[in-house]
Amino acid sequence: MAYLFDTPEQRRVMLDAIGVESVDELFRQIPQDLQLGRELRLPEPMSELALEQEMQQRLGAVSARGVCFLGGGVYDHFIPAVVDEITSRGEFYTAYTPYQAEASQGTLQAFYEYQTLISQLAGMGVSNASLYEGGTAVSEAVFMAMRVNGRHGRVVVAGTVHPEYRQVLETYFSRLGTEIVVIPPEGGVTSLEACRRALDTNTCALVVQQPNFLGCLEDIRGLTESAHAAGALSILAFDPISPGMLKRPGDYGVDIAVAEGQPLGTPLQYGGPLLGIFTCRSEYVRKMPGRLIGKTTDRRGRDCFVLNLQAREQHIRRDKATSNICTNQGLLALRATVFLATVGPRGLRQMATLSHQKARYAASLLTQIPGVSLKFPGPFFREFLLETSMRAEDLLPALSAEGYDVGPAPGRFATAGLAGLERCVLVALTEKRTRQEIEGLAAAMTRVLQRG
Amino acid sequence: MRNPTATKLLFEMSCAGRGTQVFPESDVPEVSGLAAIGAEFLATEPLPLPEIAEPDVVRHFVNLSTLNMSVDSHFYPLGSCTMKYNPKRHERWARLPQAAGSHPYQSEAQIQGLLSVLYELQGMLAEIAGLPGVSLHPAAGAQGEFTALLTAAAYFRDRGEQRTRVLFPASAHGTNPASAALAGFECVQLAGGRDGFVDLDELRAQLDERTAVFMVTNPNTLGLFERDIRQVSELLHSVGGLVYIDGANMNAILGRTRPGDFGGDMMHYNVHKTFTGPHGAGGPGAGPIAVRDFLAPYLPAPVVTWDAARNWYSLSVPEKSIGKVRTFFGNVGILLRGYFYIRTLGGRGLREASENAVLNANYLLSQVKDFLDVPHGDRCMHEFVASARRQKEQTGVTTMDIAKRLLDYGFHAPTVYFPLVVEEALMMEPTETESLQTLNAFAAALRAICSEPADLVRGAPHTTAVCRPDEVNAARKPVLCWSAPEC
Amino acid sequence: MDAAELRYAKTHEWVSVEGDIATVGITAFAVQLLTDIVYLSLPTVGKSFNPGQAMGEVESVKAVSDIYAPVSGSVVEVNSSLPENLSLLTESPLDKAWIVRLKMRDPAELQGLLSYAEYVKHCDKDGH
Ligand SMILES: Cc1ncc(COP(=O)(O)O)c(C=O)c1O
């Protein structure tokens, strides 16, 4: 045992108090024939020092990794030191769900602040205290739309929505008989005409993304109006950095806005744990999935915070709960709270603007390379789709070998709506990328394409 | 000492013009010739976020943190949650560059080290479960349940079977029925026997060709090992159904018995509990599942595979996969902490951890049973459920009152009012990382509370920053978001 | 409303009948079991229900309970001010806190409901 507590004498005291001879006796509750009777076949125990040395070898090396121009929902953003400092405090880190309000006011107030910050960021009435990640948040949004308007037959999804969000949606709804209708993109965006055709009187919701998976900007207001005209809800997946520069989901009048919150202070961690942001109009609050923190007063009239509207949740409503989620992504929500409090409105604006300017600079350099162009000529925010003379599956490893990681390539997803993009790759920029790195990428791509 | 200025809401601390310089000026030239973003997309107003300087941000959150109880600061016997010590070493290793900084679209070649660890973890979880197919994707136990039910459904569909019902005992955690409903099953709740175990006759009466899965926590939520689990499993299998083991209580049985050996066909782990990922004030967790060989082809995509000849790790899609259950691979940061824990303890250490968890729980039970009812006997696994029904009857002091009063004594409360089948339930799980002294002090506090004047206990907590928030008013007129006072 | 005149469902709804219209509410006993009610949801007018089908929900901080249709029928009126005045459920459970009016499909179904005496006995048996 790595963590030693009681001496043999103390164990004896405990066994005597219980009234048994040995620990084995306690395990007699397990029928003998079900007991394992051998040791688990696992590696030998390791000391802290020895395991650290091994892990440094196995997880410490990044020599194969290039400069990160990767996007597709999570991005290599800067995280101020204060985020790590605060969130690694054990008082937050090693607490659990704030069931005992008096012993959890720190957590509760921080999550109330999180809900407010996210509502401000999204321009929406109410935010919950987190879901697992962006993709499942989309599925939860569709479930909620069904609860709101009672329509179960169909959900219409733009083909420009992240293909892996759509794959998650397919899995979540695979047994429920709901038809998932995908609108094929036209010129990198969703046509209002095609959208209107897909929406019917059985459609619970329209799901769109801004900026969309291909980096393009959609006519969210028009799409939302089409959804509303058909009696469906409008669900928008947004980039949580974009409100630093672009309109917020609420500005377009959407009903539910979700996001992958990773850009707000969470490290990449190979895609998890991340932060599922979930917001909606205030009137739907009792249909929301996940935890909510509310403000109230205590017995002595002092302002305080408490888990609120728990009757929606699984521990009370069980099979009729608005979601099965229990453990959520609290710590990542705390990271986003500290992050937003630290960078403030100007910092977020700078992040968005820097990412955008660098994306434009990168696009302008890269499109000067012979055979390279923007797949879609429209405006983009911080990520754009590049078409080259090479197949993406050849280009990306060659660029990595040169020290630049680019992607993903939409062609890798066997998903409706992404056909014909075999020579395309996404390039994503954040405030972290320097001019030198961008120029280095352009030079590397020139070399790779010249080699052919 | 509480600093009331620093714990005002961020929004009340905000002052226009304050802030922190984090980002540099742009180092790239403006470019022309590319389409500019049109006004229809641009924000027209600055974001209404608060403006605070970093030192005030720090003081704010540090002060807030002191209003919490946590494993690092207090004994936290929250039943069913396994609030054991979270080793600090894990934190350092989880920050190693390949672990913390890998993008999910990084190529396989760039993350061979990470994939090798995840591959090994799959194997370890298979061995501990006695079930060979493992998916690391689910973000927490609840998503593990959902994922496993979809996996089972895909298996049934493949066999041309229409199975529509999921069964579970009344003592089941709320996520069990919620996950079953989400997966499109009809939920059937069994009352269970008076002794706290699954009632075989009741179960038998409910089984037929519509039965898909029986979900059972073992040890169950009363802290008892389901002694008839083998028969339960045989009954299910005799009608073609499957047994799901909710593994929230694995901390009781590591290396002693395995879900696969006692008849489970699938299970989830709660890595944040059993393998001590920190609970992060509510999450994140990780809820990997383990399943029998015949279910493995249906697991979510992708799984990590290893080509021994090339010594190469890759991601591959199981033959009949149900698809994706989350955008990227899984809660890798938490999975890694679980891996570090298993490597630190080894097989022997895990077994000892469970032994000590069971010893501690039984010892605590022995110290409280003379003044608190323990309706399900004086032996338990890693946790037990006491009841304050006697106190409630005699003095009007409820479980909630006792829980609140414990805070005054410097202990976090046990889980209260769960499972639903025990009146005035107090579910205590001390875990193995607590000493005899701590258990004695906790038992002494409980004993003292049970003989304190009822008014004192009903008025608790007396020492915390707040006392008994008004939940009724909170729910009637929900205030979930700060808004600027109207001027 | 005189409690003795009403019919009751085992699920704690009361029914008062006038012609083919059944007015439905929940009993004081049910309200007491749930403790402080924080939310009530109503069905939409025009919706029809079979006996035992959930028409709406009452919610307290720690529990939720469906409001079941005691008889079959379609909703002709709901007490739309009730959700804003939840205290009526305790102050005036049998009058001001009526919940829905159903146009009954089959008044014979009323025979299947409990009398006041039977309901009181039923609640006693519930162990309370
Ligand atoms: C018995 C039991 N089952 C399932 C769960 C759900 O797990 P999670 O919170 O990781 O989703 C929990 C935990 O809270 C539990 O205690």
mmCIF file with all atom_site columns, C-alpha atoms and ligand atoms in Angstrom, chain A residues 96 132 324 326-327, chain B residues 80-81 140-143 145 173 175-176 217 221 246 248-249 268 270 272-273 418, ligand 1:
data_model
loop_
_atom_site.group_PDB
_atom_site.id
_atom_site.type_symbol
_atom_site.label_atom_id
_atom_site.label_alt_id
_atom_site.label_comp_id
_atom_site.label_asym_id
_atom_site.label_entity_id
_atom_site.label_seq_id
_atom_site.pdbx_PDB_ins_code
_atom_site.Cartn_x
_atom_site.Cartn_y
_atom_site.Cartn_z
_atom_site.occupancy
_atom_site.B_iso_or_equiv
_atom_site.pdbx_formal_charge
_atom_site.auth_seq_id
_atom_site.auth_comp_id
_atom_site.auth_asym_id
_atom_site.auth_atom_id
_atom_site.pdbx_PDB_model_num
ATOM   1  C CA . TYR A 1 96  ? -17.526 17.013 -4.629  1.00 0.00 ? 96  TYR A CA 1
ATOM   2  C CA . TYR A 1 132 ? -19.724 16.745 -20.282 1.00 0.00 ? 132 TYR A CA 1
ATOM   3  C CA . ASN A 1 324 ? -28.985 11.243 -16.641 1.00 0.00 ? 324 ASN A CA 1
ATOM   4  C CA . CYS A 1 326 ? -24.742 13.344 -12.241 1.00 0.00 ? 326 CYS A CA 1
ATOM   5  C CA . THR A 1 327 ? -21.005 13.962 -12.028 1.00 0.00 ? 327 THR A CA 1
ATOM   6  C CA . SER B 2 80  ? -21.374 6.116  -2.627  1.00 0.00 ? 80  SER B CA 1
ATOM   7  C CA . CYS B 2 81  ? -18.819 8.755  -3.634  1.00 0.00 ? 81  CYS B CA 1
ATOM   8  C CA . ALA B 2 140 ? -18.766 9.573  -15.912 1.00 0.00 ? 140 ALA B CA 1
ATOM   9  C CA . GLY B 2 141 ? -20.666 6.666  -14.446 1.00 0.00 ? 141 GLY B CA 1
ATOM   10 C CA . ALA B 2 142 ? -23.996 7.834  -15.805 1.00 0.00 ? 142 ALA B CA 1
ATOM   11 C CA . GLN B 2 143 ? -22.666 8.000  -19.332 1.00 0.00 ? 143 GLN B CA 1
ATOM   12 C CA . GLU B 2 145 ? -24.524 3.185  -17.976 1.00 0.00 ? 145 GLU B CA 1
ATOM   13 C CA . HIS B 2 173 ? -28.999 5.191  -7.912  1.00 0.00 ? 173 HIS B CA 1
ATOM   14 C CA . THR B 2 175 ? -28.763 7.529  -12.858 1.00 0.00 ? 175 THR B CA 1
ATOM   15 C CA . ASN B 2 176 ? -29.762 3.888  -13.506 1.00 0.00 ? 176 ASN B CA 1
ATOM   16 C CA . THR B 2 217 ? -25.040 -2.132 -7.916  1.00 0.00 ? 217 THR B CA 1
ATOM   17 C CA . THR B 2 221 ? -26.190 0.930  -2.219  1.00 0.00 ? 221 THR B CA 1
ATOM   18 C CA . ASP B 2 246 ? -23.093 -0.453 -11.503 1.00 0.00 ? 246 ASP B CA 1
ATOM   19 C CA . ALA B 2 248 ? -19.775 2.775  -8.140  1.00 0.00 ? 248 ALA B CA 1
ATOM   20 C CA . ASN B 2 249 ? -18.877 0.550  -5.210  1.00 0.00 ? 249 ASN B CA 1
ATOM   21 C CA . HIS B 2 268 ? -18.962 0.855  -15.456 1.00 0.00 ? 268 HIS B CA 1
ATOM   22 C CA . ASN B 2 270 ? -16.260 5.536  -11.622 1.00 0.00 ? 270 ASN B CA 1
ATOM   23 C CA . HIS B 2 272 ? -13.067 9.514  -9.949  1.00 0.00 ? 272 HIS B CA 1
ATOM   24 C CA . LYS B 2 273 ? -14.221 7.357  -7.038  1.00 0.00 ? 273 LYS B CA 1
ATOM   25 C CA . PHE B 2 418 ? -30.147 7.928  -0.166  1.00 0.00 ? 418 PHE B CA 1
HETATM 26 C C1 . LIG D 3 .   ? -24.371 3.929  -7.131  1.00 0.00 ? 1   LIG D C1 1
HETATM 27 C C2 . LIG D 3 .   ? -24.067 4.977  -8.153  1.00 0.00 ? 1   LIG D C2 1
HETATM 28 N N1 . LIG D 3 .   ? -24.339 4.738  -9.444  1.00 0.00 ? 1   LIG D N1 1
HETATM 29 C C3 . LIG D 3 .   ? -24.070 5.641  -10.411 1.00 0.00 ? 1   LIG D C3 1
HETATM 30 C C4 . LIG D 3 .   ? -23.526 6.870  -10.111 1.00 0.00 ? 1   LIG D C4 1
HETATM 31 C C5 . LIG D 3 .   ? -23.326 7.859  -11.212 1.00 0.00 ? 1   LIG D C5 1
HETATM 32 O O1 . LIG D 3 .   ? -21.993 8.079  -11.498 1.00 0.00 ? 1   LIG D O1 1
HETATM 33 P P1 . LIG D 3 .   ? -21.465 9.478  -12.037 1.00 0.00 ? 1   LIG D P1 1
HETATM 34 O O2 . LIG D 3 .   ? -21.767 10.488 -11.017 1.00 0.00 ? 1   LIG D O2 1
HETATM 35 O O3 . LIG D 3 .   ? -20.017 9.236  -12.210 1.00 0.00 ? 1   LIG D O3 1
HETATM 36 O O4 . LIG D 3 .   ? -22.141 9.748  -13.321 1.00 0.00 ? 1   LIG D O4 1
HETATM 37 C C6 . LIG D 3 .   ? -23.219 7.159  -8.769  1.00 0.00 ? 1   LIG D C6 1
HETATM 38 C C7 . LIG D 3 .   ? -22.585 8.411  -8.376  1.00 0.00 ? 1   LIG D C7 1
HETATM 39 O O5 . LIG D 3 .   ? -22.808 9.421  -8.117  1.00 0.00 ? 1   LIG D O5 1
HETATM 40 C C8 . LIG D 3 .   ? -23.498 6.199  -7.772  1.00 0.00 ? 1   LIG D C8 1
HETATM 41 O O6 . LIG D 3 .   ? -23.241 6.459  -6.491  1.00 0.00 ? 1   LIG D O6 1
#
